Coordinates of C-alpha atoms and ligand atoms in Angstrom, one line a residue:
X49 CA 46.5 -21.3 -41.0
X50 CA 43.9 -22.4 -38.6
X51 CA 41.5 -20.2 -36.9
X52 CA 42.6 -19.5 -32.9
X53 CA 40.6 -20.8 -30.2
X54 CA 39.0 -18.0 -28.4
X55 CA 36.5 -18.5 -25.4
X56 CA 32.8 -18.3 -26.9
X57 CA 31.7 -16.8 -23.6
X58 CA 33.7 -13.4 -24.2
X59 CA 32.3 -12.7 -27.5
X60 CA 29.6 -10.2 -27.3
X61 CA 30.0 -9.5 -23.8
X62 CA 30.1 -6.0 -23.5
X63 CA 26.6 -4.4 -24.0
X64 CA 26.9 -1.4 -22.6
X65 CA 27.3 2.3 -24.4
X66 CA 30.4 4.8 -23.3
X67 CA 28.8 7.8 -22.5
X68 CA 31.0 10.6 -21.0
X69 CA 33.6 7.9 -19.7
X70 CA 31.0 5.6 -18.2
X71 CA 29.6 2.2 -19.5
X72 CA 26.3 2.6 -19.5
X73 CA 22.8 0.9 -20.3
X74 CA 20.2 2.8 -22.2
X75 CA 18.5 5.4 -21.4
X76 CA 14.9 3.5 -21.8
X77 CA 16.3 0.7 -20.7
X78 CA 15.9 -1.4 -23.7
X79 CA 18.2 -3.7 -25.9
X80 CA 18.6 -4.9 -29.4
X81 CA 20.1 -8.1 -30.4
X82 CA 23.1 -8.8 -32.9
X83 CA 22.7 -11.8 -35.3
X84 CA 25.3 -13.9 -36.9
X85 CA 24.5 -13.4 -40.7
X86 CA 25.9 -17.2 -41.3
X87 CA 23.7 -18.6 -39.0
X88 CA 21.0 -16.3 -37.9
X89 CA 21.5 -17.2 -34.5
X90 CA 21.2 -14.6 -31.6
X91 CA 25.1 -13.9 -30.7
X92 CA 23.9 -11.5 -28.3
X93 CA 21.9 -7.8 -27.0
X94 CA 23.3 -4.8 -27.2
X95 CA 21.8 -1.2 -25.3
X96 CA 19.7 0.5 -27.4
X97 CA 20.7 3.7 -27.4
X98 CA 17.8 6.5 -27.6
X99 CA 17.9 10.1 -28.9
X100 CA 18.4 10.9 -25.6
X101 CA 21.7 8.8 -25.4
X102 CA 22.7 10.7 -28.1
X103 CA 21.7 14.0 -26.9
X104 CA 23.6 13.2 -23.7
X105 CA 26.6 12.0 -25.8
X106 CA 27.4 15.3 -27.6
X107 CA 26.7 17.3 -24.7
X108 CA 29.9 15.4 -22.9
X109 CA 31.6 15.2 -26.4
X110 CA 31.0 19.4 -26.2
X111 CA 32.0 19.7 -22.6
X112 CA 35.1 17.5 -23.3
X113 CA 36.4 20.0 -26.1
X114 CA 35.4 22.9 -24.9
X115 CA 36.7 22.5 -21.2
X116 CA 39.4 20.2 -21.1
X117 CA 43.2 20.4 -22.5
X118 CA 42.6 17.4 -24.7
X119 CA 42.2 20.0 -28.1
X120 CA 45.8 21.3 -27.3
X121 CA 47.9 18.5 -25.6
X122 CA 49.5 17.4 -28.3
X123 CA 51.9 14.8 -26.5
X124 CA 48.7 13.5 -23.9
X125 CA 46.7 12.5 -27.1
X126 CA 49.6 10.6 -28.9
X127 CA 49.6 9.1 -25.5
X128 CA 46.2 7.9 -25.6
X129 CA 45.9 6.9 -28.4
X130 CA 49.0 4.4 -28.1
X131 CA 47.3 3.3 -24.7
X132 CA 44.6 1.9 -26.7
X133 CA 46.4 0.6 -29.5
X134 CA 47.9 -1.8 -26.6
X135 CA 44.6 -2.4 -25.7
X136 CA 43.2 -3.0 -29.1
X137 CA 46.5 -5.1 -29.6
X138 CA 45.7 -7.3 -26.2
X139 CA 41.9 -7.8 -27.4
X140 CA 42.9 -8.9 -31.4
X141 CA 42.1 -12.4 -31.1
X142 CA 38.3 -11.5 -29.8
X143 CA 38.0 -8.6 -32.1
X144 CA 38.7 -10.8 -35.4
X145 CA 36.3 -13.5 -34.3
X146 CA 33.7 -11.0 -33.2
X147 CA 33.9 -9.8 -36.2
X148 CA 33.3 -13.0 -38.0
X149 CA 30.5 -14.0 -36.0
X150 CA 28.6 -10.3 -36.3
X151 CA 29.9 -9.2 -39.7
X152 CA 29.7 -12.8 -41.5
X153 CA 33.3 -11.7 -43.0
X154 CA 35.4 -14.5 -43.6
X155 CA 38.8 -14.9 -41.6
X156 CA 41.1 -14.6 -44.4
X157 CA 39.8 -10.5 -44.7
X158 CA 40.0 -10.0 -40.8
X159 CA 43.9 -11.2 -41.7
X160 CA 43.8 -7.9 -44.4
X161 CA 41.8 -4.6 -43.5
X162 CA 39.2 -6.2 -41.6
X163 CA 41.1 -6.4 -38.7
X164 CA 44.8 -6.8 -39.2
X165 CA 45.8 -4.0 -40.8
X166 CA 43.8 -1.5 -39.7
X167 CA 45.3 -2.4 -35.8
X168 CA 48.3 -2.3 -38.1
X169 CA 48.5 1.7 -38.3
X170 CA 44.7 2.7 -38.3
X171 CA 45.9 4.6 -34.7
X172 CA 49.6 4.1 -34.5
X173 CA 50.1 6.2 -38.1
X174 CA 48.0 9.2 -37.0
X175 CA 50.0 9.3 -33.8
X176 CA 53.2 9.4 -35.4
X177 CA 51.9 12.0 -37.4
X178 CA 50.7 14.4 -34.7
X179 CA 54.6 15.7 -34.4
X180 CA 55.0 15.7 -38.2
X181 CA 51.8 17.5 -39.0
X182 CA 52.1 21.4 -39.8
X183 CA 50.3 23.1 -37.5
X184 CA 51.7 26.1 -37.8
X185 CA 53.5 28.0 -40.9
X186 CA 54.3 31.0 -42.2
X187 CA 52.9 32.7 -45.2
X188 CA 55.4 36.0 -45.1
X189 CA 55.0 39.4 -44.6
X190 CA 52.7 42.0 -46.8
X191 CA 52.2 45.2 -47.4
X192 CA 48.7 44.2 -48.2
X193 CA 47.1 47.4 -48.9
X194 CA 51.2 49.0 -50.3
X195 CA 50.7 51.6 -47.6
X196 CA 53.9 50.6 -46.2
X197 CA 52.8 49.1 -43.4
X198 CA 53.4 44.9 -43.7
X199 CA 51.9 42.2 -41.9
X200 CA 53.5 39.2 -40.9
X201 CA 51.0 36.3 -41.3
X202 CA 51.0 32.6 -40.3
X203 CA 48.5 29.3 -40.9
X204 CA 47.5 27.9 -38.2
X205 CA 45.8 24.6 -38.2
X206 CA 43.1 23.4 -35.6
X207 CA 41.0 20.9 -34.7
X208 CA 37.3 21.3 -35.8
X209 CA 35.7 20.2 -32.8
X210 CA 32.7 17.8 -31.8
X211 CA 32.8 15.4 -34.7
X212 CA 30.0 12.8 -35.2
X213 CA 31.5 9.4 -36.4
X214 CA 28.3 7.3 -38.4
X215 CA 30.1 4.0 -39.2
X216 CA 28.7 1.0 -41.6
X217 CA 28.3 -2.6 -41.5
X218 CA 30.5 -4.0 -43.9
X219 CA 34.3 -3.1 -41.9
X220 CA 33.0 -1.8 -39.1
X221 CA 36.2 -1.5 -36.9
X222 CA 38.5 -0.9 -39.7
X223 CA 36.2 2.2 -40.8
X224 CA 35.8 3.2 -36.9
X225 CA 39.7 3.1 -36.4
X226 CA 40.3 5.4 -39.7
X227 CA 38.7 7.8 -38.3
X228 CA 38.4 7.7 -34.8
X229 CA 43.1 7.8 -35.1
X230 CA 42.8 10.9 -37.4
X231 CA 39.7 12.6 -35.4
X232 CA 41.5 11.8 -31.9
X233 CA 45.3 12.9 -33.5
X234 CA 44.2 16.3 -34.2
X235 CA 42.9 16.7 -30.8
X236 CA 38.5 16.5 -31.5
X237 CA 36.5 14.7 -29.2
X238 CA 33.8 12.6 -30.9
X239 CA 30.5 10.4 -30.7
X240 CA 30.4 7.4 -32.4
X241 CA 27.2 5.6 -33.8
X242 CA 28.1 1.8 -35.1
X243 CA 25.9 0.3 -37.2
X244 CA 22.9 -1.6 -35.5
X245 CA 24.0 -4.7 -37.7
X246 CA 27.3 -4.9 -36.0
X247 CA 27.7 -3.3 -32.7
X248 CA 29.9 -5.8 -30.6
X249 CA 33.2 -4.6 -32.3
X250 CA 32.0 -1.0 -30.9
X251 CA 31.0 -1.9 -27.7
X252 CA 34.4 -3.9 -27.3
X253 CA 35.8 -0.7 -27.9
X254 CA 34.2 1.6 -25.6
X255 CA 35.2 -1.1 -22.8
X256 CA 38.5 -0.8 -23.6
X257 CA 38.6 3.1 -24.0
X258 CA 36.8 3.6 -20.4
X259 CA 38.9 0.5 -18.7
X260 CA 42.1 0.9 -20.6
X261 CA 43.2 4.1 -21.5
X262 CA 43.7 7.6 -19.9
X263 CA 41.0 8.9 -22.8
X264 CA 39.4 11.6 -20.6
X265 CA 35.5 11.2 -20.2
X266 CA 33.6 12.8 -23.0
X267 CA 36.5 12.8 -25.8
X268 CA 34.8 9.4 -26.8
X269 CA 31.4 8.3 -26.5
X270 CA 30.0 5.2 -28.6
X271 CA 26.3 4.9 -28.9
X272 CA 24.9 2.0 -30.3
X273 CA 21.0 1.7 -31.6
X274 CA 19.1 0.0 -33.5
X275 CA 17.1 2.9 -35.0
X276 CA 19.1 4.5 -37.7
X277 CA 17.3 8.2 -36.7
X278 CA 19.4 8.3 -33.8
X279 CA 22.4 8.6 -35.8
X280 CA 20.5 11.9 -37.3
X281 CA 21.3 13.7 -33.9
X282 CA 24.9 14.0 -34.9
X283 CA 23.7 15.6 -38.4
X284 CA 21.1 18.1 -36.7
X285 CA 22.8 18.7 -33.4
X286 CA 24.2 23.0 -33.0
X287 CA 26.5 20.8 -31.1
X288 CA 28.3 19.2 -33.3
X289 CA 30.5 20.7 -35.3
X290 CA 31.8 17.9 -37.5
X291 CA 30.2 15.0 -39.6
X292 CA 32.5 12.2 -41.2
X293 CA 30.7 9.5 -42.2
X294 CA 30.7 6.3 -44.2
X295 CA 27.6 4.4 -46.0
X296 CA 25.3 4.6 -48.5
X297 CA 25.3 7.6 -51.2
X298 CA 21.6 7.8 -50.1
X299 CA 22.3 8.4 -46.5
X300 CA 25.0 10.3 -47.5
X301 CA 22.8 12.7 -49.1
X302 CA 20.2 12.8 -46.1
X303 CA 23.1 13.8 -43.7
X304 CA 24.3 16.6 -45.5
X305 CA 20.9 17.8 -46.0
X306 CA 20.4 17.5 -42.2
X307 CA 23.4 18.9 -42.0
X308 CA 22.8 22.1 -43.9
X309 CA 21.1 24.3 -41.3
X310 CA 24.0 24.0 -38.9
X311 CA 26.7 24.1 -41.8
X312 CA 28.4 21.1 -40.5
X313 CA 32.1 20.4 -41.9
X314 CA 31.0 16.9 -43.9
X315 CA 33.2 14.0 -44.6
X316 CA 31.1 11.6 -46.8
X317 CA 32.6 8.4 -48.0
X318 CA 30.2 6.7 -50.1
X319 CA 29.3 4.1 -52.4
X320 CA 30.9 3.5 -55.4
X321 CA 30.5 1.3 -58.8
X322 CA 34.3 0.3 -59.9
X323 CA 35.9 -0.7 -62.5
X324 CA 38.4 -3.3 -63.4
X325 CA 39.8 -2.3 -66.6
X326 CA 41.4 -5.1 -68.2
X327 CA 43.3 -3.3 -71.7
X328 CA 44.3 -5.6 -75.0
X329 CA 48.3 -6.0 -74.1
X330 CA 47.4 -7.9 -70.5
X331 CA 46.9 -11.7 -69.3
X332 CA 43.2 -11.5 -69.9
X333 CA 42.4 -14.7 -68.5
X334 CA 44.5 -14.1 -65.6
X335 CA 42.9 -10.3 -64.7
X336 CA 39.3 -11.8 -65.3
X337 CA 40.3 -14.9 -62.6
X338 CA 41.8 -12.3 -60.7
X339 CA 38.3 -9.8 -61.3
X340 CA 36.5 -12.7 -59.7
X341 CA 38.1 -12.5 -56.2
X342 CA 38.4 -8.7 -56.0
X343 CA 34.5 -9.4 -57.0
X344 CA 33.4 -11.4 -54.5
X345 CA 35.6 -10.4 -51.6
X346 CA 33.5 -10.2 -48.3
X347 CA 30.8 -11.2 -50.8
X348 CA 31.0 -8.2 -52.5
X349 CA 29.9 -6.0 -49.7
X350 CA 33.4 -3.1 -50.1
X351 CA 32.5 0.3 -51.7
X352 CA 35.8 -0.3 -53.5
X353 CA 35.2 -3.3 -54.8
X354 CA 35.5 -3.6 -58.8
X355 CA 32.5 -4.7 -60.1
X356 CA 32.7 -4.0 -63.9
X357 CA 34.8 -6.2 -65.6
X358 CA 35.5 -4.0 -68.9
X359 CA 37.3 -6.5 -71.7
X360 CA 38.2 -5.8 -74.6
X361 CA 35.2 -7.0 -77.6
X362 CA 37.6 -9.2 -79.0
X363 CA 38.7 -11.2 -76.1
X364 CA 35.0 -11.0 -74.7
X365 CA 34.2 -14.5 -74.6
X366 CA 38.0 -15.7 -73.4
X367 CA 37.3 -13.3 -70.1
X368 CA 33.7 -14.7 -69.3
X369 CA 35.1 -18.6 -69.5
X370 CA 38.3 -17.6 -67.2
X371 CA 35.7 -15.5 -65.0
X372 CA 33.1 -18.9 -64.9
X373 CA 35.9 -20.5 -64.1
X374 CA 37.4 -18.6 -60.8
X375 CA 34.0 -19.1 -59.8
X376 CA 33.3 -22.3 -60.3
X377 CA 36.8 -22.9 -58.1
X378 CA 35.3 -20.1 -55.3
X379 CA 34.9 -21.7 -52.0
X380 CA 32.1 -20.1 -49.9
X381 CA 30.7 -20.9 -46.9
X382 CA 31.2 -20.5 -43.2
X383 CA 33.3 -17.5 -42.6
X384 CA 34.9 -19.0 -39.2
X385 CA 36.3 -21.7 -41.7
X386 CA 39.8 -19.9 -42.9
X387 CA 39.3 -22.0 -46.4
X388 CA 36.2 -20.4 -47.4
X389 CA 37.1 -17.3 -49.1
X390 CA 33.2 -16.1 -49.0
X391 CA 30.6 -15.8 -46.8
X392 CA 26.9 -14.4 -46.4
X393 CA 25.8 -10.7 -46.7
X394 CA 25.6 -9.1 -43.6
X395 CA 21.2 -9.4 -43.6
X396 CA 18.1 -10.6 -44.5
X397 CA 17.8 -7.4 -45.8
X398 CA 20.6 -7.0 -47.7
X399 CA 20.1 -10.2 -49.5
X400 CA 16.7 -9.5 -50.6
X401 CA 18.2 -6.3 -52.0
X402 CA 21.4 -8.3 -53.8
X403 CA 18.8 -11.0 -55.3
X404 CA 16.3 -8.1 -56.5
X405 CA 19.3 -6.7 -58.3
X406 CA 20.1 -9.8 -59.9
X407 CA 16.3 -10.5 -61.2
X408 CA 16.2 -7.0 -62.5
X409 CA 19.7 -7.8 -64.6
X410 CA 17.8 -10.7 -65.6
X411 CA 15.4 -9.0 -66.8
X412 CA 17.2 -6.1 -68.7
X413 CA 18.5 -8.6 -70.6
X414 CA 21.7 -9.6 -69.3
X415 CA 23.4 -13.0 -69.4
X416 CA 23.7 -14.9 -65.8
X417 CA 26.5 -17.3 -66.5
X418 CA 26.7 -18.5 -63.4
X419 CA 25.2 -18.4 -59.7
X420 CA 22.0 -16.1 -59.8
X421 CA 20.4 -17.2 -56.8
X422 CA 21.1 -18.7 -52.8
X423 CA 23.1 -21.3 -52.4
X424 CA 21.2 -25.0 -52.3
X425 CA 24.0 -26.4 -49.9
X426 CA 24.2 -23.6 -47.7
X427 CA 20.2 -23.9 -45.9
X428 CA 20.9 -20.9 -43.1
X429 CA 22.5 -18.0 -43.3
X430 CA 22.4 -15.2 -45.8
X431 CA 24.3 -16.7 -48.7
X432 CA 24.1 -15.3 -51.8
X433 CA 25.9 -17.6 -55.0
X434 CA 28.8 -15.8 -56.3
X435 CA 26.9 -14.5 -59.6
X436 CA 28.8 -13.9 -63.0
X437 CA 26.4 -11.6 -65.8
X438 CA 27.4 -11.5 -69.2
X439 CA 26.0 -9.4 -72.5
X440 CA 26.0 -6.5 -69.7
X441 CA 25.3 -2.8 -71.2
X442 CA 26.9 -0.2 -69.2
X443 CA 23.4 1.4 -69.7
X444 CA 22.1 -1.6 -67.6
X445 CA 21.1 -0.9 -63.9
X446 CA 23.2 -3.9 -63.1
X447 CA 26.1 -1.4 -64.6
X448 CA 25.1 1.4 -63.2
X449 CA 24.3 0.7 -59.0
X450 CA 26.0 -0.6 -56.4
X451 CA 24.7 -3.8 -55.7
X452 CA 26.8 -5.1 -52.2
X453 CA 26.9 -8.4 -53.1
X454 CA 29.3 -11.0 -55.0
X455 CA 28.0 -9.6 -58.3
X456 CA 30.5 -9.7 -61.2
X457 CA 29.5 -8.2 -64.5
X458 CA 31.4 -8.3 -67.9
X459 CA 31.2 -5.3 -70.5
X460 CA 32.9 -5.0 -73.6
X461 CA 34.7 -2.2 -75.2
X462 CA 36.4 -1.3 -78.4
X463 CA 39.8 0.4 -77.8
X464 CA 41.0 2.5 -74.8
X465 CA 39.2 5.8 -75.7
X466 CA 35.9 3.5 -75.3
X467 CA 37.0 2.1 -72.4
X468 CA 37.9 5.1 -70.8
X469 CA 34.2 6.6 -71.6
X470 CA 32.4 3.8 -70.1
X471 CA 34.7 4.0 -66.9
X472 CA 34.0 7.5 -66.1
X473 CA 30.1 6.6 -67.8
X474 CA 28.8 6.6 -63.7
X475 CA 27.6 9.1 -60.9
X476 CA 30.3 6.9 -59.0
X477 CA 34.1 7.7 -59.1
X478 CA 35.8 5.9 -55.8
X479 CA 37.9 2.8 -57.4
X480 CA 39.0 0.9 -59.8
X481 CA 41.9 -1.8 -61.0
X482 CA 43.7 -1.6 -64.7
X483 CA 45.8 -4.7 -66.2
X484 CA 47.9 -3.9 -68.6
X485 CA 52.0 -5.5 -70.2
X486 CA 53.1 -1.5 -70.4
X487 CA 53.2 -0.2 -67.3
X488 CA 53.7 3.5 -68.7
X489 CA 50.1 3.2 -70.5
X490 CA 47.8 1.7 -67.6
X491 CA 49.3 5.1 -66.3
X492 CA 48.3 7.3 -68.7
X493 CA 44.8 5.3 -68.7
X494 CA 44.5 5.4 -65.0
X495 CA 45.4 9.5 -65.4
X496 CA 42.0 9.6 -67.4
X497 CA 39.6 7.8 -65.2
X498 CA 37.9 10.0 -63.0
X499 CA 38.2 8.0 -59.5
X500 CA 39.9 8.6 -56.1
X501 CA 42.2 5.3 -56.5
X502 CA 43.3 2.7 -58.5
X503 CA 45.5 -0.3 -58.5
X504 CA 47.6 -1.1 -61.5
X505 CA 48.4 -4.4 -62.2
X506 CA 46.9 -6.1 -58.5
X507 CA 49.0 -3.2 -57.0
X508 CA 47.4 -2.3 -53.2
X509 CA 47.2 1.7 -53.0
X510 CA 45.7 1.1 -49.2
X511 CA 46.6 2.0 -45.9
X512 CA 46.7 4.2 -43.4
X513 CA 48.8 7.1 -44.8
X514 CA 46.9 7.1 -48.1
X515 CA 43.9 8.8 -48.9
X516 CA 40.7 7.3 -49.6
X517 CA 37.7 8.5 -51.0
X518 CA 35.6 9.5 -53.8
X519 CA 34.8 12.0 -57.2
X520 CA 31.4 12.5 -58.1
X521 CA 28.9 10.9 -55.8
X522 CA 31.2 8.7 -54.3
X523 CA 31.7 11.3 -51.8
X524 CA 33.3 14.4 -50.2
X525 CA 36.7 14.6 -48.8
X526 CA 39.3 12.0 -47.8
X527 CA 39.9 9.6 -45.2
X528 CA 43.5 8.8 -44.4
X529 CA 47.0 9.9 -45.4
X530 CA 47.7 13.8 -44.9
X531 CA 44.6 15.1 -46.9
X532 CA 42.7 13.0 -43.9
X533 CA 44.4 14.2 -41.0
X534 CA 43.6 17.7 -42.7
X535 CA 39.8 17.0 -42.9
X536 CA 39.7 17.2 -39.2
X537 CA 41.1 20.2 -38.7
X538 CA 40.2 23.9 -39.0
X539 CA 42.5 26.3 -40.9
X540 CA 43.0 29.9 -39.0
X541 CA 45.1 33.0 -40.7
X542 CA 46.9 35.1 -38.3
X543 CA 48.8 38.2 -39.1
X544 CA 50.8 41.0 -36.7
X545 CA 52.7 44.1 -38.0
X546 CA 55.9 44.2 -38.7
X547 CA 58.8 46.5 -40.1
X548 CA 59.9 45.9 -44.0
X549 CA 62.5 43.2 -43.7
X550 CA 61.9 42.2 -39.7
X551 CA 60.4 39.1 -39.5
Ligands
LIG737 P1 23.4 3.1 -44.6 O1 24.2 4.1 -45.4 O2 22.0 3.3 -44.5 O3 24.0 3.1 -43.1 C1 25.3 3.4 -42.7 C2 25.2 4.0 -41.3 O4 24.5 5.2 -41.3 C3 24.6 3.2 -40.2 O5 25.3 3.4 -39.0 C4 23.2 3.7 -40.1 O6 22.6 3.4 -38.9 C5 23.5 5.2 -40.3 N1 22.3 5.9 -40.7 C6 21.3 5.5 -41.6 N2 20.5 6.6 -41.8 C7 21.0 7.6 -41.1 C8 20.5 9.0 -41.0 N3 19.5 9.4 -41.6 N4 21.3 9.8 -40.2 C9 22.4 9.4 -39.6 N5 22.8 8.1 -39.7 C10 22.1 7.2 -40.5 O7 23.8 1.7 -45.1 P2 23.0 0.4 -44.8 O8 21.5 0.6 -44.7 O9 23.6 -0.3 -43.8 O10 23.2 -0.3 -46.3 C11 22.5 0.1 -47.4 C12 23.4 0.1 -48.6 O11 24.4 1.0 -48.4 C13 24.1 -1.2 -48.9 O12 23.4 -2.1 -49.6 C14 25.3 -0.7 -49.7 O13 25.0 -0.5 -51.1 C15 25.5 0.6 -49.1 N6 26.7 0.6 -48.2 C16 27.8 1.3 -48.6 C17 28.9 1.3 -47.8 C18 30.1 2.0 -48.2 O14 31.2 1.8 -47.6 N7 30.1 2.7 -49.3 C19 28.9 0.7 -46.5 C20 27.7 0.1 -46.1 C21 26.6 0.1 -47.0

C-alpha cells in the first residue's frame, strides 16, 4: 500500500486558534513554528497562544455551559458530534500525512490508532452511547431514619462542566479525539491545549469545528502555545471544573498539585514501564521477535508500550538472539515511506533524553546488544537506532523509567511467582503483554499483575469502548469504554417522599 498523494500546500495551513467559535491569531500576536522531526525542516507557524488566550478560552468554555442548552440537549450533541465525524472523515487523507510530517510517526501507525482507528469510533462510539448511557436510575424507596416515612430516591448522572483537555505529542489526535467524543457526549464544553510539538492536527481541527459543524461557540476552544505554562491555566483556573489529561507522570503530578486549591475532578493518564511477559510453555523466539515490534513501535514513544522483555533464565540467551534478530530485520527511516516501520522521536529534545538513558544503562552495567546510538545512514532527523540491552536488572534505571524511545530490555526470571514479582516490581502499572501455550494460565498470571490492561497472546484490548488507563503512578481514572464516559460526568442523588409501597 502506497502512501496517497495529498497537496503539500494544505498541510499546515491552518494557524489560527478556536476561541469562542472564532479562528483567531494570538493575543500578542506572535507565532511558533512546527518542525518535522525526520527532517527538521520548518513545516510551518502556528498562533502562539498566551495566558491571555487561555484566560479568554475558559471564560467562553464557562459561558457556553453555563448559558447554553448544549449540557442538556442530548439529541443536538449526538448531532454534532456526527457533523464532525463527517468532517474529520472528509479531511482523513491531510490529517494522516500531517501527522507524519509533525509527529515523525510512520504511515503504517496512522493506518492503526494514529489515525485510522481513532476516526474509526474515537467520536462515533460516544455518540452512540449518549442514548445508551444511564442517566438516570432508581435506587428504591427508604425508610431511612424507620420513622415510617420513605423516600423514593434516584441517580442522576451529569456532566461535570468546563473540562481542560492537556494533550501530548506522541498520538496527538487519537488522544484529543478520546476525549474530546466522551467530554462532548456527556454534554461539557472544553478547552483544548495540543502539545507545542504537534499543533497542526489541532489547528485542523478547530477549522473544521468552527467551519463544519453546528458546535455552538465556546463548547470548543483549541489553544495552541508553545509555552507549556499556559496549559497551567486550565489546572489553576476557579473556572474550570474538570482536568483530563495525558503525558508525563511528572506533569501529571504538577497538574494535580495545581489542581488542588480548586479541587478539580482529575483524569491523569500517564506514563507507564510495561511488561511483556513471555512464560516457559510459549514460542519464545517468536514472542521476543514479536517483543521487538511492540518495542519499537512509533519508536517507542506509546505509554503502553512493553518495554521489559521478562524470559524465562533458561531460555535467556534463545530470546536475546531472536530479539537481535527482529532488529537486525527492522526497517527505519522516513515515516512518509509506508515500508519503514520506524521513524525519529518526536525532538531534539527527546532524543537527547532517549540517548542519556541508554548511556546510563551502559553504565549500570547492562549489555547493549545492538543499536545504542543514532543512526550513521540516517544524517537529519531525530533517529534514534532501535537499541536491544541485555544482562538488565529490574533494579536498573533502564528497568525502572520510561524511556520513549525504541529501547528494548531483556530480564530474566525463574518461575512465574518471580515473574509476577518483577512485573508488579514498578511505580508503573498501565500495560503489559503475556505469551503463553495455556490460555487458562496467562489468565491466571495476567489476574496477578497489577496493570490497567494486557494482551494475551498478541490479543488487542483497544478501542473506543474499552477502558484505558493506569494502577499506581500510571495514573488516575479511565479513558474510554463506560468507566470513561463516566469520568465526565457528575453523580447527583435525589429523593422525594413517598407512601410504603407507592413508587
Ligand atoms: P509532558 O507531560 O511534559 O507534556 C504533555 C502536555 O502537557 C503538553 O501539552 C504540555 O505542553 C503540557 N504541559 C506541560 N507542563 C504542563 C503544566 N505544568 N501544566 C499544564 N500542562 C502542561 O510531556 P513532554 O514534555 O512532551 O514529554 C516528556 C516525557 O513525557 C516523554 O519523554 C515521555 O516519557 C513522557 N510522555 C508520556 C506520554 C504518555 O502518553 N504517557 C505522552 C507524551 C510524553
Amino acid at each position: 500500500m502506497s502512501a496517497p498523494a495529498v497537496d503539500a500546500a494544505s498541510l499546515g495551513s491552518e494557524r489560527r486558534l478556536l476561541i469562542d467559535g472564532e479562528l483567531v491569531e494570538a493575543s500578542g500576536g506572535g507565532a511558533f513554528d512546527n518542525l518535522n522531526p525526520a527532517t527538521e525542516e520548518v513545516l510551518g507557524v502556528v498562533a502562539d497562544g498566551t495566558r491571555e488566550d487561555m484566560e479568554r478560552a475558559v471564560a467562553a468554555a464557562r459561558r457556553a455551559f453555563d448559558t447554553t442548552s448544549w449540557s442538556t440537549d442530548a439529541d443536538f450533541r449526538r448531532r454534532c458530534l456526527l457533523q464532525l465525524q463527517a468532517a474529520l472523515e472528509e479531511e482523513q487523507e491531510l490529517f494522516r500525512s500531517e501527522l507524519v510530517a509533525e509527529v515523525g510517526c510512520p504511515m503504517l501507525t496512522t493506518w492503526g490508532p494514529q489515525l485510522d482507528i481513532p476516526l474509526k469510533d474515537a467520536l462515533t462510539w460516544p455518540a452512540e452511547m449518549i442514548d445508551q448511557f444511564v442517566w438516570r436510575r432508581s435506587i428504591g424507596p427508604r425508610d431511612a431514619f424507620g420513622l415510617g416515612s420513605f423516600t423514593e430516591r434516584e441517580v442522576w448522572k451529569e456532566p461535570v462542566g468546563v473540562v481542560g483537555v492537556i494533550v501530548p505529542w506522541n498520538f496527538p489526535l487519537e488522544i484529543t479525539l478520546n476525549k474530546l467524543g466522551p467530554v462532548l457526549a456527556m454534554g461539557n464544553t472544553c478547552v483544548v491545549k495540543p502539545a507545542p510539538d504537534t499543533p497542526f492536527n489541532a489547528t485542523r481541527l478547530g477549522r473544521l469545528i468552527a467551519e463544519r459543524t453546528d458546535i455552538p461557540p465556546g463548547v470548543v476552544n483549541i489553544v495552541a502555545s508553545s509555552d507549556h505554562l499556559v496549559g497551567e491555566v486550565l489546572s489553576t483556573s476557579p473556572s474550570v471544573d474538570m482536568v483530563a489529561f495525558t503525558g508525563s507522570t511528572a506533569t501529571g503530578r504538577r497538574i494535580m498539585a495545581a489542581a488542588a486549591p480548586t479541587l478539580k475532578r482529575v483524569f491523569l493518564e500517564l506514563g507507564g514501564k510495561s511488561v511483556n511477559l513471555v512464560l516457559d510453555d510459549a514460542d519464545v523466539p517468536a514472542a521476543a521477535g514479536g517483543a521487538v515490534l511492540a518495542s519499537c513501535f512509533h519508536a517507542g514513544q506509546g505509554c503502553a508500550i512493553p518495554t521489559r522483555l521478562l524470559v524465562p533464565r533458561s531460555r535467556y540467551e534463545e530470546a536475546v538472539e531472536a530479539a537481535a534478530a527482529g532488529i537486525a530485520g527492522l526497517a527505519y527511516g522516513d515515516p512518509s515511506d509506508p515500508s519503514n516501520f520506524m521513524g525519529p522521536v518526536v525532538s531534539a529534545r527527546q532524543r537527547e533524553r532517549v540517548l542519556g538513558y541508554i548511556a546510563t544503562g551502559r553504565d549500570e552495567g547492562a549489555r547493549v546488544v545492538c543499536g545504542g546510538g543514532v543512526p550513521e545512514h540516517l544524517p537529519r532527523g531525530y533517529f534514534v537506532e532501535p537499541t536491544l540491552f541485555a544482562d538488565v536488572e529490574n533494579s536498573m534505571t533502564i528497568a525502572r523509567e520510561e524511556i520513549f524511545g525504541p529501547v528494548l530490555v531483556v530480564i530474566g526470571y525463574e518461575g512465574d511467582d518471580e515473574a509476577v514479582r518483577i512485573a508488579n516490581d514498578n511505580d508503573y502499572g498501565l500495560s503489559g503483554m503475556i505469551s503463553s501455550g495455556d490460555l487458562d494460565r496467562a489468565r491466571s498470571v495476567a489476574a496477578r499483575i497489577r496493570t490497567g490492561s494486557l494482551g494475551i497472546n498478541g490479543g488487542i484490548w483497544y478501542g473506543a469502548d474499552a477502558p484505558f488507563g493506569g494502577y499506581k503512578q500510571s495514573g488516575i481514572g479511565r479513558q474510554c469504554g463506560i468507566e470513561g464516559l463516566e469520568i465526565f460526568t457528575e453523580t447527583k442523588t435525589v429523593g422525594w417522599p413517598v407512601a410504603p409501597g407507592e413508587n
